[in-house]
Coordinates of C-alpha atoms and ligand atoms in Angstrom, one line a residue:
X754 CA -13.8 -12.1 116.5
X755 CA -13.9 -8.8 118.3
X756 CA -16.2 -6.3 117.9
X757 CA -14.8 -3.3 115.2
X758 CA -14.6 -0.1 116.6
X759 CA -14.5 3.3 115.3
X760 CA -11.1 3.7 114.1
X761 CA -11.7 0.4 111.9
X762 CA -14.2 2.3 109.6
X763 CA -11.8 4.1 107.1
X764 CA -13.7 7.3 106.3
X765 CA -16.7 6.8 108.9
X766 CA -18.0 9.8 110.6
X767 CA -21.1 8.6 112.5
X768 CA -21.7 6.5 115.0
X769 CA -20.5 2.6 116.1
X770 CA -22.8 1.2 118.3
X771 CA -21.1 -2.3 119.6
X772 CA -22.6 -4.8 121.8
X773 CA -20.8 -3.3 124.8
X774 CA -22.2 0.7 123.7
X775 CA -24.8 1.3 126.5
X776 CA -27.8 2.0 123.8
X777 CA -26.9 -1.0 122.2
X778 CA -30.2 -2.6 122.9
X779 CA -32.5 0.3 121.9
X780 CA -30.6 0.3 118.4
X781 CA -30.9 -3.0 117.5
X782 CA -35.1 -2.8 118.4
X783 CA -37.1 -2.4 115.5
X784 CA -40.9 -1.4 115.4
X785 CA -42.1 -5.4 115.6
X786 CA -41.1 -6.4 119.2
X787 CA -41.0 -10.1 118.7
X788 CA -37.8 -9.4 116.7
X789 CA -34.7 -9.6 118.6
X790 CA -31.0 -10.3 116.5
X791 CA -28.1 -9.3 118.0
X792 CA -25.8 -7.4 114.9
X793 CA -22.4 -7.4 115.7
X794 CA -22.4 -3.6 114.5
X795 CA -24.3 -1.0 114.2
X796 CA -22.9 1.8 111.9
X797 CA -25.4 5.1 112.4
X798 CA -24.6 6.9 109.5
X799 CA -24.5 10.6 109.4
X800 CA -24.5 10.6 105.5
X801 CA -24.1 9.5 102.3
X802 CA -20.0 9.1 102.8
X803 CA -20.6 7.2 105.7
X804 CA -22.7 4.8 104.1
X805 CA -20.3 4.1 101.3
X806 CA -17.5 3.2 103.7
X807 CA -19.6 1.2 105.5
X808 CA -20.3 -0.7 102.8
X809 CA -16.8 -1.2 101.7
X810 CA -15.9 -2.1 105.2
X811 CA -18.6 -4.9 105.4
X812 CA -17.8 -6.3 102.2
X813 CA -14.0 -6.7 103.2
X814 CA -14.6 -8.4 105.7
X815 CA -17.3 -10.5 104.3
X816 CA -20.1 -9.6 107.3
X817 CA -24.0 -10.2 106.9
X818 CA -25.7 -6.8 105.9
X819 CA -28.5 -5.1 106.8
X820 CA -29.8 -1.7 106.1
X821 CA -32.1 0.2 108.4
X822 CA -34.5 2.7 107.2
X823 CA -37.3 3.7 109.4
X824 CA -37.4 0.0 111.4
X825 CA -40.3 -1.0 110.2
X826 CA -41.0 -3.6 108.3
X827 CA -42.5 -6.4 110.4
X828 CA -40.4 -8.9 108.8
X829 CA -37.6 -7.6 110.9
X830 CA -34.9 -7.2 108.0
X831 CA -33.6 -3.7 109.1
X832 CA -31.4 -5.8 111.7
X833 CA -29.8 -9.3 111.4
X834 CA -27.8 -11.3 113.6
X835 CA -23.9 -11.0 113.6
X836 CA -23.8 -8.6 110.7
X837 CA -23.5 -5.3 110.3
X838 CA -26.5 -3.2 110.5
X839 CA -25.8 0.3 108.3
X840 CA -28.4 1.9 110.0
X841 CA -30.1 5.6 108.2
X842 CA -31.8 6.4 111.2
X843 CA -29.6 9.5 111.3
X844 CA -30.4 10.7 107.9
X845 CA -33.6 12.3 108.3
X846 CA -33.4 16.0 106.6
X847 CA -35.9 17.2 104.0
X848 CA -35.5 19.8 102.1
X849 CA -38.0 21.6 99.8
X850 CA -37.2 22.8 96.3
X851 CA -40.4 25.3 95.4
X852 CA -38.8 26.1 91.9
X853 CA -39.3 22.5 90.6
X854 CA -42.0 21.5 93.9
X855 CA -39.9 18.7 94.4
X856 CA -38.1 17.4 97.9
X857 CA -35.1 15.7 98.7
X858 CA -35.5 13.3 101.2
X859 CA -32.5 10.8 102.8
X860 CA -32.9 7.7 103.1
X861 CA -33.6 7.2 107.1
X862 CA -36.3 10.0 107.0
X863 CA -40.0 9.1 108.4
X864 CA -42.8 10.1 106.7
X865 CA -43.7 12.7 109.6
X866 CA -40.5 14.0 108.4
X867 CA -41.3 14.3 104.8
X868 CA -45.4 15.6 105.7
X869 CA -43.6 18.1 108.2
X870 CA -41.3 20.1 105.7
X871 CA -43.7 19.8 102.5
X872 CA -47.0 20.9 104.1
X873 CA -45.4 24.0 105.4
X874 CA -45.6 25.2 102.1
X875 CA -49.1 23.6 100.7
X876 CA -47.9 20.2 99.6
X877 CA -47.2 16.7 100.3
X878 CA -46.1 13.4 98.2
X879 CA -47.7 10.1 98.4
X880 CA -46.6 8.4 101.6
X881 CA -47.6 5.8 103.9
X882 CA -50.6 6.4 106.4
X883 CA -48.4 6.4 109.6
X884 CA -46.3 9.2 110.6
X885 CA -43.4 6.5 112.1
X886 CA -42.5 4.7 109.0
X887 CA -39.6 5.0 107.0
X888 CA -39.2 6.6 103.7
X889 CA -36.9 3.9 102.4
X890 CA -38.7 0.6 102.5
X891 CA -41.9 2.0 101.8
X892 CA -40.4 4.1 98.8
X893 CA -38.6 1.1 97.6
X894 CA -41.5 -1.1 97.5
X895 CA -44.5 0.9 96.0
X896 CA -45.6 3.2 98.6
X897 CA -49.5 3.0 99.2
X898 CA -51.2 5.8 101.1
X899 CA -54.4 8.2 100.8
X900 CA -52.6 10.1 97.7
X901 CA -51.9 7.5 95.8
X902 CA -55.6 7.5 93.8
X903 CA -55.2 11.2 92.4
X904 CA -51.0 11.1 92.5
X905 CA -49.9 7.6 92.0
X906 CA -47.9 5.4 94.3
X907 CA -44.8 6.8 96.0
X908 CA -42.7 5.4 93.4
X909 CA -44.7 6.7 90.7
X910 CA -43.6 10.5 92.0
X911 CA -39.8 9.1 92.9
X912 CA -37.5 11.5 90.1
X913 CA -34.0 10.4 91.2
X914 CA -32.7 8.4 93.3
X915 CA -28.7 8.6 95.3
X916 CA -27.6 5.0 95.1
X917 CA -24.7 3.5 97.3
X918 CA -23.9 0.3 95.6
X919 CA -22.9 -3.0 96.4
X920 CA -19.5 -1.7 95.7
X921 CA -19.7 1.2 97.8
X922 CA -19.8 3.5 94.9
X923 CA -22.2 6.1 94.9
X924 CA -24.6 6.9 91.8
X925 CA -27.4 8.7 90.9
X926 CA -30.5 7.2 89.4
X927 CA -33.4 8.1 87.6
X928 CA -35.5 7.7 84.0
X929 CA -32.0 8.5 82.0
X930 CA -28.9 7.7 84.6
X931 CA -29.3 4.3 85.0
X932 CA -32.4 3.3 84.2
X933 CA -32.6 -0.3 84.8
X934 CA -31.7 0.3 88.2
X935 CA -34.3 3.5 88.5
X936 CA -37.0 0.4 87.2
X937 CA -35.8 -1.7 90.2
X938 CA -35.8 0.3 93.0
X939 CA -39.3 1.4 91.7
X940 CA -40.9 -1.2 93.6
X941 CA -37.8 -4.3 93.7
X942 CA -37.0 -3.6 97.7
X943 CA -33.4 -2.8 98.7
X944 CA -32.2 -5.2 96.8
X945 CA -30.1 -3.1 94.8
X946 CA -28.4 -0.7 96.8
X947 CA -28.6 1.7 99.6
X948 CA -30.5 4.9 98.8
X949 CA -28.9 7.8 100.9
X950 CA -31.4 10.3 98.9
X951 CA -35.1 10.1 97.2
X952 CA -36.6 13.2 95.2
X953 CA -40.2 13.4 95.4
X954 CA -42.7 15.5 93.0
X955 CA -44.7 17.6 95.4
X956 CA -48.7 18.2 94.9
X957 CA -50.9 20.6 96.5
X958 CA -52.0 19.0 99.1
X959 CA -54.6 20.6 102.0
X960 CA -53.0 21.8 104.6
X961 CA -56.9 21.4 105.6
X962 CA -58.4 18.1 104.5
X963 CA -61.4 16.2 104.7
X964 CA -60.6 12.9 106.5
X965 CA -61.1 10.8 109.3
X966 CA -63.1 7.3 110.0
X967 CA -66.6 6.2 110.2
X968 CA -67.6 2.9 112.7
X969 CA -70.3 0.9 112.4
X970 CA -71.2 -2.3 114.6
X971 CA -69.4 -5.4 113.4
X972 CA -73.0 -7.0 113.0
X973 CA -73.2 -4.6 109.6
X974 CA -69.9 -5.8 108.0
X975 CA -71.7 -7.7 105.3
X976 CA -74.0 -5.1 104.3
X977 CA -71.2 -2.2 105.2
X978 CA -68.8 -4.3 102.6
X979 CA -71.7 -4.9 99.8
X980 CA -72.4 -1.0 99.8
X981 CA -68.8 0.1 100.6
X982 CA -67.7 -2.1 96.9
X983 CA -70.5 0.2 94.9
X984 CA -69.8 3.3 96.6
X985 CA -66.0 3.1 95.9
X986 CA -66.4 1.8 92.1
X987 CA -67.6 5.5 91.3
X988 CA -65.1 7.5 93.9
X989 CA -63.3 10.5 92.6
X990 CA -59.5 10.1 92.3
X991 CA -59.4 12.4 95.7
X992 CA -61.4 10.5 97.8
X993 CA -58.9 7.6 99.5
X994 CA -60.0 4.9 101.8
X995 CA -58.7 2.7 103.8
X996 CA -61.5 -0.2 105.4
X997 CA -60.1 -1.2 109.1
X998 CA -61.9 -4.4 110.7
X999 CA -61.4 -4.9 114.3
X1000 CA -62.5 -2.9 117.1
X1001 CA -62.6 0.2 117.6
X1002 CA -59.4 2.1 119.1
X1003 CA -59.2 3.6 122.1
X1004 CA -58.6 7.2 120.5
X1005 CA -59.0 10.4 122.4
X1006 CA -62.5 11.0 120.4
X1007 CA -64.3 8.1 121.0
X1008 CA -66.3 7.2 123.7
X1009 CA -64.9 5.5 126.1
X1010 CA -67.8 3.0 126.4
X1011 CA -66.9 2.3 122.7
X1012 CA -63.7 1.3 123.3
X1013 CA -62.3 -2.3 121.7
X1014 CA -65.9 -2.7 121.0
X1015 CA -65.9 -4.7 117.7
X1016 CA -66.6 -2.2 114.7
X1017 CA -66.1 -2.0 110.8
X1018 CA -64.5 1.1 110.0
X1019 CA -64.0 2.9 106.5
X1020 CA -61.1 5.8 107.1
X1021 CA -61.1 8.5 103.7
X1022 CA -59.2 11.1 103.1
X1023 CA -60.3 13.8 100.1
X1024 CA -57.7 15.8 98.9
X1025 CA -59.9 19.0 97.1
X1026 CA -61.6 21.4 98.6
X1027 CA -63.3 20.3 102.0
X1028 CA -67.2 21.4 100.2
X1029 CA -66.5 18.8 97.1
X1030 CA -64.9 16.2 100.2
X1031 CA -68.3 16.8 102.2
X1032 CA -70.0 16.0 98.8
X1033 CA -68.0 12.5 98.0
X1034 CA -68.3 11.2 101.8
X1035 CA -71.7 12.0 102.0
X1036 CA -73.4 8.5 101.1
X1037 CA -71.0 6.7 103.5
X1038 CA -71.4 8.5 106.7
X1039 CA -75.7 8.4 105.6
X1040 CA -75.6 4.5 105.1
X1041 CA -76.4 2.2 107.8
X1042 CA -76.5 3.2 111.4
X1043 CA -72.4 4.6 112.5
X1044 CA -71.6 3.9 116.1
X1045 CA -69.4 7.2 115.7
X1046 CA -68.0 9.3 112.6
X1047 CA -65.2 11.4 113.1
X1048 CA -65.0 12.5 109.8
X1049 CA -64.6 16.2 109.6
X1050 CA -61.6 18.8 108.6
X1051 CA -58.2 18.3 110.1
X1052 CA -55.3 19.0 108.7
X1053 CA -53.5 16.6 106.8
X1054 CA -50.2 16.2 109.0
X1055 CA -52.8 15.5 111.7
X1056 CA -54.7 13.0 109.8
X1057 CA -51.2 11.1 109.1
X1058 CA -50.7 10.6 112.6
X1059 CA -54.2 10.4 113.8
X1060 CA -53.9 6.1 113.9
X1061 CA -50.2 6.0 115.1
X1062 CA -50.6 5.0 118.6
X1063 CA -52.6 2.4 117.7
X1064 CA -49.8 -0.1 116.5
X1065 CA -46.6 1.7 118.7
X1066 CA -43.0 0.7 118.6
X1067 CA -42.1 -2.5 120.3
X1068 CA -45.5 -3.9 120.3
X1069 CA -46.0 -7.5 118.9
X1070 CA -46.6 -8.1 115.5
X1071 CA -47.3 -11.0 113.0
X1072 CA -48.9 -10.3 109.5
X1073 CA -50.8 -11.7 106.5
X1074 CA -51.8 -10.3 103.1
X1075 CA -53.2 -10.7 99.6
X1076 CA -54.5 -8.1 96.9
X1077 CA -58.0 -8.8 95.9
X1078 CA -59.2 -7.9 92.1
X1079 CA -62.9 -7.4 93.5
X1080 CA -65.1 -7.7 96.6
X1081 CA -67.0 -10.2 95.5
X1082 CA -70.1 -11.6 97.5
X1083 CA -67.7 -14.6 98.6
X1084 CA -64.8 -12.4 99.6
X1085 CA -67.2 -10.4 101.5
X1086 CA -68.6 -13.3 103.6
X1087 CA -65.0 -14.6 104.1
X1088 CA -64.4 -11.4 105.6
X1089 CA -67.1 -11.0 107.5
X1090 CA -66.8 -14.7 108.9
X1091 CA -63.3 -14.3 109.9
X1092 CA -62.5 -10.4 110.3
X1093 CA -63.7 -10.5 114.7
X1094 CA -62.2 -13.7 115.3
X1095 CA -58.7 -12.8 116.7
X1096 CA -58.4 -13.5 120.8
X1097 CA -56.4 -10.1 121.0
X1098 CA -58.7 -6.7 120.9
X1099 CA -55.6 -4.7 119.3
X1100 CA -55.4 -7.3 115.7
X1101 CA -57.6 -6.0 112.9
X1102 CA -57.5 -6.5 108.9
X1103 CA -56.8 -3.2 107.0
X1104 CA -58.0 -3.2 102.7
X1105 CA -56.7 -0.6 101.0
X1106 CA -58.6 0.7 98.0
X1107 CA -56.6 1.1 94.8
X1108 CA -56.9 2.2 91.3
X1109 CA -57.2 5.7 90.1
X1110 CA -53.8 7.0 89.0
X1111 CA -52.0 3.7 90.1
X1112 CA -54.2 2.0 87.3
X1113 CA -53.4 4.4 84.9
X1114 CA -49.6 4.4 85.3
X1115 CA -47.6 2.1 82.5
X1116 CA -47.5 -1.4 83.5
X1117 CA -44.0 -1.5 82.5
X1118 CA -42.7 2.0 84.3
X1119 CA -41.7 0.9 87.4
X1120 CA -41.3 -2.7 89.0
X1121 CA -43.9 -2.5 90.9
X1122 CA -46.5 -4.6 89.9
X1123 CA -50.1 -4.5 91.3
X1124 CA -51.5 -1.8 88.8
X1125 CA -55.1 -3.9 88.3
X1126 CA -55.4 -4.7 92.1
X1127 CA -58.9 -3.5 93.0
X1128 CA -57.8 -3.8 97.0
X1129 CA -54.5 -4.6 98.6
X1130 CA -55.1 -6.6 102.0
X1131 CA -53.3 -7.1 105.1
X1132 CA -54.4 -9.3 108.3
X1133 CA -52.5 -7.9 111.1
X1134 CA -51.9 -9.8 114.3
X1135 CA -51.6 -7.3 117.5
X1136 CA -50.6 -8.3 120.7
X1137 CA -49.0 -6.6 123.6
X1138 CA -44.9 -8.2 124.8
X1139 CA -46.5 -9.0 128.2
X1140 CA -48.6 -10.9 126.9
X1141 CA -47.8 -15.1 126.9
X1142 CA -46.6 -17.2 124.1
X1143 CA -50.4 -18.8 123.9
X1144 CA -51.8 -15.2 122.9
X1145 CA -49.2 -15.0 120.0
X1146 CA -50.0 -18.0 118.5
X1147 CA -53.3 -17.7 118.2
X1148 CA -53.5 -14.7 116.8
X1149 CA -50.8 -15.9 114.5
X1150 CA -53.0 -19.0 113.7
X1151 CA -55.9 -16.6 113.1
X1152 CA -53.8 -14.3 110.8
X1153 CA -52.7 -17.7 108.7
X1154 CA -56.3 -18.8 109.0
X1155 CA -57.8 -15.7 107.5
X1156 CA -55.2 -16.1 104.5
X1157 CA -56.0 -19.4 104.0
X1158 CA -59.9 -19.0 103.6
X1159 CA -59.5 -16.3 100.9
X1160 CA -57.5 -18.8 98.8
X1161 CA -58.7 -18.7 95.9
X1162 CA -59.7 -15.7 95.7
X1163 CA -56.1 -14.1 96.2
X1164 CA -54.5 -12.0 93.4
X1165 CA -50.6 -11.3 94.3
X1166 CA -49.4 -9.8 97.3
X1167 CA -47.6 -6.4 98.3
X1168 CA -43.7 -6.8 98.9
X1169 CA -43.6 -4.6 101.7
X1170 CA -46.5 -6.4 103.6
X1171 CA -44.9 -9.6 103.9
X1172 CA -43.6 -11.4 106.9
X1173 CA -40.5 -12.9 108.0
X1174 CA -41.9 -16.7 107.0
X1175 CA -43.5 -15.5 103.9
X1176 CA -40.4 -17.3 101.7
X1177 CA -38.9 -16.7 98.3
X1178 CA -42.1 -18.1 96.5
X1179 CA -44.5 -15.4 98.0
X1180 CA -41.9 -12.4 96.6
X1181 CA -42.1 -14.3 93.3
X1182 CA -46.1 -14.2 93.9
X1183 CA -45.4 -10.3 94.8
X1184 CA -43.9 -9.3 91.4
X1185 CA -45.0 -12.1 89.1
X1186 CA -42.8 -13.9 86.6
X1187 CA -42.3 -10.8 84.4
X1188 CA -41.1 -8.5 86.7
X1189 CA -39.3 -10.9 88.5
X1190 CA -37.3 -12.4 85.4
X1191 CA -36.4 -8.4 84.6
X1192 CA -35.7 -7.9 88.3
X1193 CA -33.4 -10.6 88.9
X1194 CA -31.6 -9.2 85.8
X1195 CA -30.6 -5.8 87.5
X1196 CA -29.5 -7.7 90.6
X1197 CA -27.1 -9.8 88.2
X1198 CA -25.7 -6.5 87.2
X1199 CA -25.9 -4.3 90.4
X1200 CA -25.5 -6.7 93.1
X1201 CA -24.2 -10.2 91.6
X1202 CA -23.0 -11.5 94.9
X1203 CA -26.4 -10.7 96.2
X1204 CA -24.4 -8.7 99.3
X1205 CA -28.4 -6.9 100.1
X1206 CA -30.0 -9.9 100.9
X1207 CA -31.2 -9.3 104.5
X1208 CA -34.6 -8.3 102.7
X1209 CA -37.7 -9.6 100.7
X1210 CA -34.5 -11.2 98.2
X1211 CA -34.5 -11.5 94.6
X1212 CA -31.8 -13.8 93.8
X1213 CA -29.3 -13.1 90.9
X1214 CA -29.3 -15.0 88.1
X1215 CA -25.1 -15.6 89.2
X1216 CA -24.4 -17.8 91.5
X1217 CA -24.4 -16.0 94.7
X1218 CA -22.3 -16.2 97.6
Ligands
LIG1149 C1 -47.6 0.3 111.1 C2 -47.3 0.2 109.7 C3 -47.9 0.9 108.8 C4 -47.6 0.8 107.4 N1 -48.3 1.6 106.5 C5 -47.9 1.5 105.2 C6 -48.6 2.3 104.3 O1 -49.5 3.1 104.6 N2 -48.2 2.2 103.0 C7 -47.2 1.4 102.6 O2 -46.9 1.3 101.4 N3 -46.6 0.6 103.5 C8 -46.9 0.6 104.8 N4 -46.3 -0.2 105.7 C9 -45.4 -1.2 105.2 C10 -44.1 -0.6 104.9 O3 -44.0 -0.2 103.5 C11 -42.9 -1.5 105.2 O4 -43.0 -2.0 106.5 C12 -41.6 -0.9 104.9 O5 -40.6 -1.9 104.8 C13 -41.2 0.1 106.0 O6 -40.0 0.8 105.6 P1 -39.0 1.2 106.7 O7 -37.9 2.0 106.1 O8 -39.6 1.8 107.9 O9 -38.5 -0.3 107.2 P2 -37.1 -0.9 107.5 O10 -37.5 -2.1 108.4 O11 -36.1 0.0 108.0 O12 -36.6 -1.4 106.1 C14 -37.2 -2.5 105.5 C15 -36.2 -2.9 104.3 O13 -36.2 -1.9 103.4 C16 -34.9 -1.7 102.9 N5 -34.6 -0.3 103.1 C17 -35.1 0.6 103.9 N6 -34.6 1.8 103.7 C18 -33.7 1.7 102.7 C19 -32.8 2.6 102.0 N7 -32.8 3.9 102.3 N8 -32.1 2.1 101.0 C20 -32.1 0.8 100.7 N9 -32.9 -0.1 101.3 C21 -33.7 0.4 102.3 C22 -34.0 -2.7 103.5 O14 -33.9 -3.8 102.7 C23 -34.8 -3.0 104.8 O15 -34.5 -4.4 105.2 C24 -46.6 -0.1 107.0 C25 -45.9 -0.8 108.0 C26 -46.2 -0.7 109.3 C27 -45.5 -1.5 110.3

């Protein structure tokens, strides 16, 4: 078959990119460089419109689709192989609505996007940590970041939602157009459509905020761990933390003599006043002996790209993860055990602590479903694409390995940090039978012929094609 062009797209304004278009091969790249499909077609979309007839031209002619929001996802699933990818990466605006301190967001914004628009007036959203990731897949699948203690996930503080359906109709969604599809996309993926536009509630948010990371020797990770669980059972809903197990960067301020050495860190973030922050980060930075603290004021647009250059664009990437109810003595000396044993210096384990406002929200609000998750996990497997096959395997054998040993101790997973051979049973383990039976309900009814599937799938309960 030959490749579409332009004039095939009835009603396309953007851009075709075709295996012969000289930036063919920096379109197709995504942020995980060991992914590498060749899509027959990439449609860059310039809006909403354009998404629509690109889903009506890729279901006439029956082609694979996948949808591209920010590239991130290390499973890859922003591209596919002989499809069509309808790619968002051109619909980036933001704009800011003080009346109601809401924004509206499209769907192939980044979240350096969103912090850059909001915090020039005082306020900011629950996002993820990283300045380079999308809005869309993190949006669609919970959203977990620094906020999300004292303002609730990402999807918690999603008000409507601009829906292109599997028909390649467009519809709003939100608490009363729609609402089983609002439910879905609360946390079910892009399973059910393309989002062209997210509103966001806004919070007061910095701009000046307490934040920033505090290393101690890798030797301490047992005792860092058995103080860290006490210290964060009593934080405020400000105070967010994120424990990163590894070594430590090579950021600008460290050392240099520190670099890659192996460290514990616990990054916070306290979104009051800096005096009160200074109060509820000052048992951490006391205990133990830190090879460096950097905590200190920064602003918060700062603090949200602070780790970004740590895990760039085109890197190599495999992942594990698990939620943990508690840090228990035994997950502690699992961690500790197998947290330093990658071969690469780049891979580290990242636990996010949750509860706060994500507890508190209504188990049946949104399809996400992790509300009583003490600490959402993820093993991350780093290597560098000139590096040789043996170096990818064994960190993806320590990655696996590190899974394994928590076992029995795992409690569900997060949608948005599984990999590419994570299969349908994990996403079943992500949402749990509930959510999944309701789930797979509103993809009978939005998407029977299960035409988003280039994701983390719930099947419909029709037979699919
Ligand atoms: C370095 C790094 C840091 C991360 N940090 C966080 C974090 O702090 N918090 C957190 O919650 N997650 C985090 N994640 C995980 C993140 O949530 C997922 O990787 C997410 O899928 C990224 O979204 P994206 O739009 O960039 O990805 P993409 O790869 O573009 O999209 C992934 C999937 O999402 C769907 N999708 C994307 N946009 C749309 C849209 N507009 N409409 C419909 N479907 C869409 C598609 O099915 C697509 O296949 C991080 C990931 C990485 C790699």
């Amino acid at each position: 078959m030959t490749a579409p062009t332009a004039m095939q797209i009835l009603g396309f304004r953007g851009d075709l990119i075709t295996p012969d278009h000289h930036d063919y091969d920096g379109a197709r790249a995504v942020w995980n460089g060991t992914v590498d499909r060749r899509p027959r077609l990439i449609a860059r979309c310039g809006g909403t419109a354009d998404v629509a007839a690109a889903v009506r031209f890729a279901r006439d002619r029956d082609l694979e689709i996948a949808v591209r929001g920010g590239g991130h996802n290390v499973a890859g699933t922003a591209v596919c192989d002989d499809g069509i990818v309808i790619d968002l990466s051109g619909m980036r605006a933001v704009s800011v609505d003080l009346v109601d301190s809401t924004a509206l967001v499209q769907g192939g914004a980044l979240w350096g996007d969103v912090d850059h628009e909001t915090q020039a007036h005082g306020l900011a959203t629950t996002g993820g940590i990283m300045s380079h990731t999308g809005v869309g897949g993190v949006s669609l699948g919970g959203g977990i970041g620094w906020l999300m203690r004292k303002h609730g996930l990402t999807v918690d503080n999603l008000v409507e939602a601009e829906v292109v359906t599997a028909e390649g109709d467009v519809v709003r969604a939100s608490t009363t157009d729609h609402p089983d599809l609002f439910w879905a996309l609360r946390g079910g993926g892009g399973n059910f459509g393309i989002v062209s536009s997210f509103r966001f509630a806004l919070h007061p948010v910095g701009p000046t905020v307490l934040a920033g990371p505090v290393f101690w020797a890798a030797e301490d990770t047992t005792e860092i761990l058995r103080f860290y669980r006490d210290f964060v059972a009593d934080a405020p809903d400000e105070l967010g933390n994120v424990i990163r197990l590894g070594t430590i960067p090579p950021l600008p301020a460290v050392d240099e003599d520190l670099h890659f050495r192996p460290a514990i860190a616990v990054a916070s973030c306290y979104t009051g006043s800096v005096e009160d922050g200074e109060r509820a980060v000052g048992a951490l930075r006391q205990f133990g002996t830190p090879l460096v603290d950097l905590v200190g004021p920064t602003r918060y647009v700062d603090h949200q790209s602070a780790i970004d250059d740590t895990v760039p664009h085109g890197w190599h990437y495999y992942w594990k993860a698990t939620n943990l109810t508690v840090l228990s003595d035994e997950v502690i000396d699992i961690v500790a055990q197998h947290a330093y044993g990658a071969t690469s210096p780049r891979s580290y384990a990242a636990i996010f602590h949750m509860g706060g406002a994500v507890a508190r929200a209504p188990r049946d609000a949104t399809a996400y479903p992790g509300r009583d998750v003490g600490h959402n996990m993820s093993i991350d497997a780093v290597w560098l694409p000139e590096q040789d096959d043996t170096v990818g395997a064994a960190e993806t054998a320590w990655a696996r390995a590190f899974l394994d040993a928590l076992q029995l101790y795992r409690a569900g997973v997060y949608v948005n940090f599984l990999d590419s051979d994570d299969d349908t049973s994990r996403v079943r383990e992500a949402y749990g039978d509930a959510n999944y039976r309701r789930l797979v309900e509103v993809k009978a009814k939005y998407d029977p012929e299960n035409v988003f599937r280039n994701n983390k799938n719930i099947q419909p309960a029709t037979p699919a094609r």
